[in-house]
mmCIF file of N, CA, C and O in Angstrom:
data_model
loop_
_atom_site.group_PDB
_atom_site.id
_atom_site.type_symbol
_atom_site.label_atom_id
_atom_site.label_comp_id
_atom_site.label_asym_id
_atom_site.label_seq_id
_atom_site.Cartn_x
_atom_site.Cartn_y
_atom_site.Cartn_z
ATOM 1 N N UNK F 1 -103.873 -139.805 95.137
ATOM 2 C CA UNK F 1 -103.417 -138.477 95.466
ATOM 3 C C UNK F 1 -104.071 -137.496 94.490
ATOM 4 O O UNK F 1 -104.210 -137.680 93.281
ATOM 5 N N UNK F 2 -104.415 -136.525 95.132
ATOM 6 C CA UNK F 2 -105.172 -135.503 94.132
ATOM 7 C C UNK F 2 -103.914 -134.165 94.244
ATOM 8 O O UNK F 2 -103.161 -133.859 95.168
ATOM 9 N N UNK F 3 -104.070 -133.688 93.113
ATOM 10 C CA UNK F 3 -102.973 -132.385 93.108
ATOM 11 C C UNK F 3 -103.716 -131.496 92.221
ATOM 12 O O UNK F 3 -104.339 -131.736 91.187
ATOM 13 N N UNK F 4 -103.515 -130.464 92.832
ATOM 14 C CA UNK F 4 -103.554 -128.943 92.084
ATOM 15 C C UNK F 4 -102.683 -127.891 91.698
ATOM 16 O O UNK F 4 -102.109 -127.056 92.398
ATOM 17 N N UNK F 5 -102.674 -128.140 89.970
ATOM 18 C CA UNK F 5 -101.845 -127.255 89.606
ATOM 19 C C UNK F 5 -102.039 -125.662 88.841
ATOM 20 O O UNK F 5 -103.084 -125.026 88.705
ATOM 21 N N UNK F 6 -100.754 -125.321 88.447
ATOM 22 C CA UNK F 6 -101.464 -124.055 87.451
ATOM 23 C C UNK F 6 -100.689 -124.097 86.057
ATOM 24 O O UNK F 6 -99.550 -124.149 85.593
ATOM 25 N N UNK F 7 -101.766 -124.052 85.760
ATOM 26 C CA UNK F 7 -101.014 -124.152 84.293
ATOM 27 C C UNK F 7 -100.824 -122.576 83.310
ATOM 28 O O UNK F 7 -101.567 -121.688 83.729
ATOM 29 N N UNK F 8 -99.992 -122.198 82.177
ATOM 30 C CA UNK F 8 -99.839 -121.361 81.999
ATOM 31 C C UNK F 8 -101.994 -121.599 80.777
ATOM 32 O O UNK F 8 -102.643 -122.637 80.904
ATOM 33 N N UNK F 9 -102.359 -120.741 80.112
ATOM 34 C CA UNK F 9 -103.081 -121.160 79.173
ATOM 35 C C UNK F 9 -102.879 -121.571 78.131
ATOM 36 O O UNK F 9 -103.758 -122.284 77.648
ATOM 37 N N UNK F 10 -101.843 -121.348 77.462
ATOM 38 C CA UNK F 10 -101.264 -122.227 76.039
ATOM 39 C C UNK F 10 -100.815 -123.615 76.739
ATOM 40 O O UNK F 10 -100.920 -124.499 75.888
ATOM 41 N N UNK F 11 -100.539 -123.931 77.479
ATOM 42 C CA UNK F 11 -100.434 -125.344 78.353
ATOM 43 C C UNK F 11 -101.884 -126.076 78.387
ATOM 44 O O UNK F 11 -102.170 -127.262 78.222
ATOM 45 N N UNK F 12 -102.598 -125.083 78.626
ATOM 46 C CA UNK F 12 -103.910 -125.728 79.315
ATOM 47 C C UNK F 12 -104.508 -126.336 77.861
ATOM 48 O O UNK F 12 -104.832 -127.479 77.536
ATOM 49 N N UNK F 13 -104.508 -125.175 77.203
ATOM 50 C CA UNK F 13 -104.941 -125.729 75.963
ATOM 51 C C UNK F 13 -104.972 -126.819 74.779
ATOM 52 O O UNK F 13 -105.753 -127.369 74.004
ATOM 53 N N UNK F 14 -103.142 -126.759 75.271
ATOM 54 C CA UNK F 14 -102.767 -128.120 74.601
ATOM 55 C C UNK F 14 -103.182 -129.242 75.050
ATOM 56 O O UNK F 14 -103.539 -130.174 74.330
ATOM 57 N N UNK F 15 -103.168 -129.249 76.597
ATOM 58 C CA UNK F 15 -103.397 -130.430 77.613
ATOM 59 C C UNK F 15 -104.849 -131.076 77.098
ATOM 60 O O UNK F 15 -104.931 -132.246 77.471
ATOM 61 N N UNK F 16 -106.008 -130.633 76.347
ATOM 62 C CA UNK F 16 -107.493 -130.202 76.120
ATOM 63 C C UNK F 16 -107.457 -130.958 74.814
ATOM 64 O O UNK F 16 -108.181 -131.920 74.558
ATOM 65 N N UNK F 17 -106.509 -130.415 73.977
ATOM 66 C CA UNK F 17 -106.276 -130.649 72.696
ATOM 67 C C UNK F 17 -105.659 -131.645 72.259
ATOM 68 O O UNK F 17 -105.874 -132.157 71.161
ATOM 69 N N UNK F 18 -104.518 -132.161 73.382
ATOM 70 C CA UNK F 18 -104.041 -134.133 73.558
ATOM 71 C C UNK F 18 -104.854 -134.789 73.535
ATOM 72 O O UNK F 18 -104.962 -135.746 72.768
ATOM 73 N N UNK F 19 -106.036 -134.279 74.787
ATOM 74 C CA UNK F 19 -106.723 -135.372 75.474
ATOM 75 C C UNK F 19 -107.735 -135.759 74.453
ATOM 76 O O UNK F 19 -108.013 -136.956 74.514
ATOM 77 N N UNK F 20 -108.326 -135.135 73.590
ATOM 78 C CA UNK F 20 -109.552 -135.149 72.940
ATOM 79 C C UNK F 20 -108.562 -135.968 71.764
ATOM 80 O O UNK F 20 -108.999 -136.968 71.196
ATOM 81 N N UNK F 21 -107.533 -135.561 71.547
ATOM 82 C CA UNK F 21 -107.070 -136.285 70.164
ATOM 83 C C UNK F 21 -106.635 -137.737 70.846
ATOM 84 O O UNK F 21 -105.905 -138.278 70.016
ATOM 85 N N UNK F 22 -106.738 -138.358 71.687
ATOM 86 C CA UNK F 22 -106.058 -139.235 72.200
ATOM 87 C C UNK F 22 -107.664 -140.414 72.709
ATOM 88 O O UNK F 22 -107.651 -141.625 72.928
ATOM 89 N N UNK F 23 -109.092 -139.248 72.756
ATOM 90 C CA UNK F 23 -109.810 -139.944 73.218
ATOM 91 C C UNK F 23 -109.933 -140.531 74.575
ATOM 92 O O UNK F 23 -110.491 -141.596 74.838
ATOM 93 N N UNK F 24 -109.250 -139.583 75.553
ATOM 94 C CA UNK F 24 -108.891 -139.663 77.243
ATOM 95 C C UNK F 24 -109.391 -138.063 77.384
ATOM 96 O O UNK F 24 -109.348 -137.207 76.500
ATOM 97 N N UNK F 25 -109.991 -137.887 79.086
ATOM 98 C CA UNK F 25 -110.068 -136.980 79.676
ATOM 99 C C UNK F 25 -108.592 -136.527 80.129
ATOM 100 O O UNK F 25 -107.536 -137.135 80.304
ATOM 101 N N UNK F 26 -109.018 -135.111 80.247
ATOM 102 C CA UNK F 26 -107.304 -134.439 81.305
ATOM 103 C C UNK F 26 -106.662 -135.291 82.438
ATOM 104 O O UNK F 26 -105.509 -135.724 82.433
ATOM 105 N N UNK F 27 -107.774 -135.493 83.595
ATOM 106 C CA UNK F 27 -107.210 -136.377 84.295
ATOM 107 C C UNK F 27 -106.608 -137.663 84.092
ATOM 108 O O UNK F 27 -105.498 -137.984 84.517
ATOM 109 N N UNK F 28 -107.411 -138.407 83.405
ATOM 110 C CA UNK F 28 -106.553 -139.491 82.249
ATOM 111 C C UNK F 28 -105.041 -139.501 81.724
ATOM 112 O O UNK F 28 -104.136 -140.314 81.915
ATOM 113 N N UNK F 29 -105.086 -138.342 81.017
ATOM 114 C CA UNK F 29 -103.773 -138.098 80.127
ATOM 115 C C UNK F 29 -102.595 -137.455 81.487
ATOM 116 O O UNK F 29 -101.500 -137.976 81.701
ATOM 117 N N UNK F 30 -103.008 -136.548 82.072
ATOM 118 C CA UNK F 30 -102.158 -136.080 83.152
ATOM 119 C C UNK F 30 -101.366 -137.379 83.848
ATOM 120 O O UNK F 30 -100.167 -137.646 83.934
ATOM 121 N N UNK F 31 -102.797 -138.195 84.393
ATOM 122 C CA UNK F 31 -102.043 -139.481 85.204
ATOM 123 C C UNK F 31 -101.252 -139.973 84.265
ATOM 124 O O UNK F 31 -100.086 -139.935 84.655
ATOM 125 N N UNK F 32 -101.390 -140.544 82.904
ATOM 126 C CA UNK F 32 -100.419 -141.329 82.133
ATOM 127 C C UNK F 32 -98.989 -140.672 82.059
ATOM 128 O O UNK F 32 -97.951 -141.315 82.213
ATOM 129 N N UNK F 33 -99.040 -139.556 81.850
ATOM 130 C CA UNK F 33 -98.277 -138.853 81.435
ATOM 131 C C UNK F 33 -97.302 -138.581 82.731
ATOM 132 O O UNK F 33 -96.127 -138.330 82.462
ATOM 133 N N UNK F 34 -97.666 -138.607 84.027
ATOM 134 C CA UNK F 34 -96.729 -138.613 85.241
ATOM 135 C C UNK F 34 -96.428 -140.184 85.102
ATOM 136 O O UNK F 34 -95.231 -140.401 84.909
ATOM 137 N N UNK F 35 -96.905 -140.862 85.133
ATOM 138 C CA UNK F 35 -96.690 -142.306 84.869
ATOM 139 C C UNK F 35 -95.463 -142.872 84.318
ATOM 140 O O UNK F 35 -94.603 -143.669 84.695
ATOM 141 N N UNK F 36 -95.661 -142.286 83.463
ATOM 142 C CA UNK F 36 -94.576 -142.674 82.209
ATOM 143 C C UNK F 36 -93.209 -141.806 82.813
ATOM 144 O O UNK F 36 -92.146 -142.412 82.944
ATOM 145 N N UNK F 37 -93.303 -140.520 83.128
ATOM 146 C CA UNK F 37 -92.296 -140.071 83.622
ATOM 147 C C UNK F 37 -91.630 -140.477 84.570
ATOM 148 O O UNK F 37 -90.441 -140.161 84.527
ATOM 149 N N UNK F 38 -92.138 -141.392 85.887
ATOM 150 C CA UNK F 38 -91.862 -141.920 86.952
ATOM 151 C C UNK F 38 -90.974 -143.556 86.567
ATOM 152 O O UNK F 38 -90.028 -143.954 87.246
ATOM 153 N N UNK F 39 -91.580 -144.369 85.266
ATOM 154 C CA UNK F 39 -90.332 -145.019 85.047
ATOM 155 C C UNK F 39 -89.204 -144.516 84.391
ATOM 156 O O UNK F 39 -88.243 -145.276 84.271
ATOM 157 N N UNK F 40 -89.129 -143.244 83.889
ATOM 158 C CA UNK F 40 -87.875 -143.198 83.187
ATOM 159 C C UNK F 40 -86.637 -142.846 84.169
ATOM 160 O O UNK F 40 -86.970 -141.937 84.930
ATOM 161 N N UNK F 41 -85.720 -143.151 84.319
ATOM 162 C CA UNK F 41 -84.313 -143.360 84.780
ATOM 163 C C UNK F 41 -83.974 -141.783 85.176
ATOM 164 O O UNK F 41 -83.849 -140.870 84.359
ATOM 165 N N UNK F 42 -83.895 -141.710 86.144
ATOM 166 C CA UNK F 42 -84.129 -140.425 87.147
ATOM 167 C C UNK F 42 -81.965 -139.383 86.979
ATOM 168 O O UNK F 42 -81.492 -138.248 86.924
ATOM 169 N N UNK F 43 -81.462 -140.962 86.976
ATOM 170 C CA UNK F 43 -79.758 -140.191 87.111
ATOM 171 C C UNK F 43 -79.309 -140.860 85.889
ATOM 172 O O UNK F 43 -80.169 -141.654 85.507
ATOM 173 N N UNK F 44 -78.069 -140.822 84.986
ATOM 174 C CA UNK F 44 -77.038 -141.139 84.092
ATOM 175 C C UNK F 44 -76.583 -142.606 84.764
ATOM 176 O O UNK F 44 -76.510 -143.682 84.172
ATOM 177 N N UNK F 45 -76.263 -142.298 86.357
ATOM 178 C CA UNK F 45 -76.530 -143.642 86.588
ATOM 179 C C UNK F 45 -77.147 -144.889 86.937
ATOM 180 O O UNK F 45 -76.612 -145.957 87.236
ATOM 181 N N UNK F 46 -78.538 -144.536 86.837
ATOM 182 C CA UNK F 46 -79.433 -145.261 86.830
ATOM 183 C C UNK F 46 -79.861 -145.906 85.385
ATOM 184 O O UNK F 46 -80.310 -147.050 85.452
ATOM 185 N N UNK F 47 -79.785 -145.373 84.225
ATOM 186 C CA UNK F 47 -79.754 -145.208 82.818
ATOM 187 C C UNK F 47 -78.676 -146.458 82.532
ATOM 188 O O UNK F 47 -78.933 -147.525 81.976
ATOM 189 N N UNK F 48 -77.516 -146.055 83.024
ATOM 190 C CA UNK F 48 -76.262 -146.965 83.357
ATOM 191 C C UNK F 48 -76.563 -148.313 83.551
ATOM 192 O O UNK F 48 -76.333 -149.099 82.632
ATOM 193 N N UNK F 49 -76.909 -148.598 84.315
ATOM 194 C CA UNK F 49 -77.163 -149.469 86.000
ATOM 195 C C UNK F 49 -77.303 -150.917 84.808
ATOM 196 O O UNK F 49 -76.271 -151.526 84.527
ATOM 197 N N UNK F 50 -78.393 -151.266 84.309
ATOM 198 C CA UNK F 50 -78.473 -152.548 83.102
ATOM 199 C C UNK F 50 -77.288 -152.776 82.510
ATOM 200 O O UNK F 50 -76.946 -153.943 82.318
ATOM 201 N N UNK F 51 -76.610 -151.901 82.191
ATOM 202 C CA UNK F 51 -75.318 -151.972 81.422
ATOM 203 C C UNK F 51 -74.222 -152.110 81.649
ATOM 204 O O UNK F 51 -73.385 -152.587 80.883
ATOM 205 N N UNK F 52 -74.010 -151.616 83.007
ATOM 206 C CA UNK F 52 -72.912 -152.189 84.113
ATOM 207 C C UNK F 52 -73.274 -153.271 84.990
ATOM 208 O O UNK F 52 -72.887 -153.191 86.155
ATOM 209 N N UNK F 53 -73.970 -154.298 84.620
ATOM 210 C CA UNK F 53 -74.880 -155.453 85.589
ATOM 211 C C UNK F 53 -74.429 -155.828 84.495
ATOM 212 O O UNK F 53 -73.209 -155.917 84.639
ATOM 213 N N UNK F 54 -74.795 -156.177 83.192
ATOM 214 C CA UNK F 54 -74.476 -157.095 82.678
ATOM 215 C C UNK F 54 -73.024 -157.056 82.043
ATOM 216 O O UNK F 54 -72.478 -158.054 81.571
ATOM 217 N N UNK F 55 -72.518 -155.921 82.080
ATOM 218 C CA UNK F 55 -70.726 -155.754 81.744
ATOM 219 C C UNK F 55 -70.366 -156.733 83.412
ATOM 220 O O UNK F 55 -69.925 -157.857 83.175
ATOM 221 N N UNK F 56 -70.461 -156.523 84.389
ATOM 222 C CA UNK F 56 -70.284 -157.052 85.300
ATOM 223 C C UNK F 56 -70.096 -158.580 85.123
ATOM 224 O O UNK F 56 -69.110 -159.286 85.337
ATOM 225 N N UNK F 57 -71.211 -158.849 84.716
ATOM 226 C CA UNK F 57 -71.962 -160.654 84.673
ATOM 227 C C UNK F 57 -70.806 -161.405 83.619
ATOM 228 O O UNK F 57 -70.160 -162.432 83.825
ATOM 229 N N UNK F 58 -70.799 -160.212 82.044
ATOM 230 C CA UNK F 58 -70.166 -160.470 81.088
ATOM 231 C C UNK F 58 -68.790 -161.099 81.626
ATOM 232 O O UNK F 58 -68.467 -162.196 81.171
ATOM 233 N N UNK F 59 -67.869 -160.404 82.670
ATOM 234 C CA UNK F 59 -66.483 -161.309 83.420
ATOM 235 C C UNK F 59 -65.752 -160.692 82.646
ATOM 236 O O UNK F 59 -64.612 -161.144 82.754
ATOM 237 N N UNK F 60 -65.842 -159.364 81.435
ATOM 238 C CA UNK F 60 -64.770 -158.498 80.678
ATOM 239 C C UNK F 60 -64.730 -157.717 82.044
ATOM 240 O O UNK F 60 -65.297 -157.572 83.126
ATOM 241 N N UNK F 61 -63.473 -157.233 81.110
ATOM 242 C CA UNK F 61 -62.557 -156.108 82.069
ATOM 243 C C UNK F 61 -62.967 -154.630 81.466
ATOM 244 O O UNK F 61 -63.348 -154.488 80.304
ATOM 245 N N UNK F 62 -62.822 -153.421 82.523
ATOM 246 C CA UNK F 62 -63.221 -152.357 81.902
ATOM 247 C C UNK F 62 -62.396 -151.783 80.704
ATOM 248 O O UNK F 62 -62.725 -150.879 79.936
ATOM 249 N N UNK F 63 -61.178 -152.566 80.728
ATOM 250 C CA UNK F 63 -60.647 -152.332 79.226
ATOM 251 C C UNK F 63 -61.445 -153.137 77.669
ATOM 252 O O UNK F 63 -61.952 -152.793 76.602
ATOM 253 N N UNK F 64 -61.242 -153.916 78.156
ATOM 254 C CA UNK F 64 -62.239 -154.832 77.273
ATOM 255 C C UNK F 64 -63.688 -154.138 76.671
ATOM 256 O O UNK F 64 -63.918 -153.944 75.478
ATOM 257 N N UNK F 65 -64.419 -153.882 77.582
ATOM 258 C CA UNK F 65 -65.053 -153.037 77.485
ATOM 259 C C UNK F 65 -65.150 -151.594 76.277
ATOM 260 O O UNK F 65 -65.943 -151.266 75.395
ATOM 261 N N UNK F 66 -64.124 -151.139 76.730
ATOM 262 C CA UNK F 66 -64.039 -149.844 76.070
ATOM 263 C C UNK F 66 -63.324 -150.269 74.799
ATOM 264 O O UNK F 66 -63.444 -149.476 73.866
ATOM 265 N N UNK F 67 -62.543 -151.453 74.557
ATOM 266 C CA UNK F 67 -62.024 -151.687 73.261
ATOM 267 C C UNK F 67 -63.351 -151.849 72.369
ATOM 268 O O UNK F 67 -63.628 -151.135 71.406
ATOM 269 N N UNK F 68 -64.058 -152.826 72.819
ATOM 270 C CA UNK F 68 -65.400 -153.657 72.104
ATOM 271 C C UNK F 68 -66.081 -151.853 71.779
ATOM 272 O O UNK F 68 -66.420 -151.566 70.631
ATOM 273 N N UNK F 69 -66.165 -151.108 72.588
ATOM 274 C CA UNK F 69 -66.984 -149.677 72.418
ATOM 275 C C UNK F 69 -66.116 -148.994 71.134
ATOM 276 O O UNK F 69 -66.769 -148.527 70.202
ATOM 277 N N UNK F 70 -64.740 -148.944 71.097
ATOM 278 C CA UNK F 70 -64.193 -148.194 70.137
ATOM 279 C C UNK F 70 -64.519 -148.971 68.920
ATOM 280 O O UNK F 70 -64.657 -148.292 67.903
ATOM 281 N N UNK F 71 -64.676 -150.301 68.805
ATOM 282 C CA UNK F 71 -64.603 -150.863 67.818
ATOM 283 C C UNK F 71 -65.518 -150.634 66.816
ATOM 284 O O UNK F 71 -65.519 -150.293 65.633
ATOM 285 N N UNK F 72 -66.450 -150.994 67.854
ATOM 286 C CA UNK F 72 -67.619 -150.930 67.167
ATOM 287 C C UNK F 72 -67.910 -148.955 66.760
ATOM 288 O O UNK F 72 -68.577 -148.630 65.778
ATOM 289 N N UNK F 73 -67.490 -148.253 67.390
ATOM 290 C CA UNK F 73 -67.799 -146.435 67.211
ATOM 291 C C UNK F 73 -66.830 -146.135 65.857
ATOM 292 O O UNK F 73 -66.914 -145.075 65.236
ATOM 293 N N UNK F 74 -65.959 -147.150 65.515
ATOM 294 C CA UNK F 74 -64.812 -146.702 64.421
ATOM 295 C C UNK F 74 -65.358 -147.590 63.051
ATOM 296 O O UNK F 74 -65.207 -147.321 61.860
ATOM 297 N N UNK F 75 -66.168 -148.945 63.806
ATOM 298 C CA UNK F 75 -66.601 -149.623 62.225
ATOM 299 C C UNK F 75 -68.315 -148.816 61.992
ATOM 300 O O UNK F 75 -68.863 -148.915 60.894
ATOM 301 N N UNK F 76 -68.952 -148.107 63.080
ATOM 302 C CA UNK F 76 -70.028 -147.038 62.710
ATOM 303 C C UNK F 76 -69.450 -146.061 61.886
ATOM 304 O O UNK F 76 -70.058 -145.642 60.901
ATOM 305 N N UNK F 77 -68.142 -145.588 62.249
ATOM 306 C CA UNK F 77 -67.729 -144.104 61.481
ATOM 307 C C UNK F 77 -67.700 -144.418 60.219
ATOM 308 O O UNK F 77 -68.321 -143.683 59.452
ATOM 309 N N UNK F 78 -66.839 -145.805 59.578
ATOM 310 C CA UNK F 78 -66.141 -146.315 58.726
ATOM 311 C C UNK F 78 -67.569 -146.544 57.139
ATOM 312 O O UNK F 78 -67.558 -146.315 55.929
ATOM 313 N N UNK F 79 -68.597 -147.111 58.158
ATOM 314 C CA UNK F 79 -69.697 -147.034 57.395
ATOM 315 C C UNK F 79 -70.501 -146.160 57.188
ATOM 316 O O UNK F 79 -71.147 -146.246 56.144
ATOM 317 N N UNK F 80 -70.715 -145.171 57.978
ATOM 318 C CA UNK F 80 -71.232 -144.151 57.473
ATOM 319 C C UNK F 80 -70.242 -143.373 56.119
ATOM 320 O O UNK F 80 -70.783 -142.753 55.203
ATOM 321 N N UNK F 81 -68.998 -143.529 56.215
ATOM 322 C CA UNK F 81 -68.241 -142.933 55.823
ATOM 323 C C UNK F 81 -68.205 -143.290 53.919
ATOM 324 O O UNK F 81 -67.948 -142.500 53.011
ATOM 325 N N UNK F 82 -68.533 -144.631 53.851
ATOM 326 C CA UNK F 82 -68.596 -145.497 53.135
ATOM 327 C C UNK F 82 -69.884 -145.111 52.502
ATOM 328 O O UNK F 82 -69.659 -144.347 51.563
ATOM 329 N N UNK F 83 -71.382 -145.399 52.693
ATOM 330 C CA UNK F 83 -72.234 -144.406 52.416
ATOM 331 C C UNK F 83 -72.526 -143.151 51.613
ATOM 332 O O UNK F 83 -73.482 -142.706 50.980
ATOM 333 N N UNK F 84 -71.420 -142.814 51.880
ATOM 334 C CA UNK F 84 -71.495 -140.748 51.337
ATOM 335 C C UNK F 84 -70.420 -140.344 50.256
ATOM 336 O O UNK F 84 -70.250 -139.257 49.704
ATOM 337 N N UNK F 85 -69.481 -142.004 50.061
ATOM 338 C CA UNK F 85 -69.156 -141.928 48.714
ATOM 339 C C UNK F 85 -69.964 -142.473 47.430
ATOM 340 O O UNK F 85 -70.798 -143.375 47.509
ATOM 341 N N UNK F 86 -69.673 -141.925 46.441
ATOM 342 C CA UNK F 86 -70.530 -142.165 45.126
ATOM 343 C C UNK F 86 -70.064 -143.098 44.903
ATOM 344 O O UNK F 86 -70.404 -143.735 43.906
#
C-alpha cells in the first residue's frame, strides 16, 4: 500500500533527522514505525485479554484475584515506604 501524507515541517524534519540517525530511509522508518504501532493493543481490553486468560486458566476467583493485587500494592507501598527512612 502506498500512502500520501502531509506532514507539518518540524515533523518532516524530524522524520529526516530519525532516519539518518537510525541509518534507514523515510520510507523505511515510516513503515517500521506503523508497524510497531499496529501490534500494540488497540483497547484497555485487549491490553487486558493475557491477563484475564491466564487469571481464567489460574481456577482463582475474582476475589482472589484482587486480594493477591492488594497484597502485593500494600507490600510495594510498605517498601517503598521503608526506603525513605534513614
Amino acid at each position: 500500500m502506498t500512502l500520501l501524507i502531509d506532514l507539518s515541517p518540524e515533523i518532516e524534519a524530524k522524520l529526516h533527522e530519525r532516519a539518518a540517525a537510525s541509518g534507514k530511509d523515510v520510507p523505511t522508518l515510516v513503515r517500521e514505525a506503523v508497524e510497531e504501532k499496529m501490534r500494540l493493543p488497540q483497547s484497555f481490553s485487549e491490553l487486558l485479554a493475557p491477563i484475564h486468560e491466564a487469571t481464567r486458566k489460574s481456577g482463582l476467583t475474582e476475589d482472589q484475584v484482587a486480594d493477591l493485587v492488594g497484597a502485593s500494592r500494600d507490600e510495594a507501598f510498605a517498601e517503598r515506604q521503608a526506603q525513605r527512612r534513614p
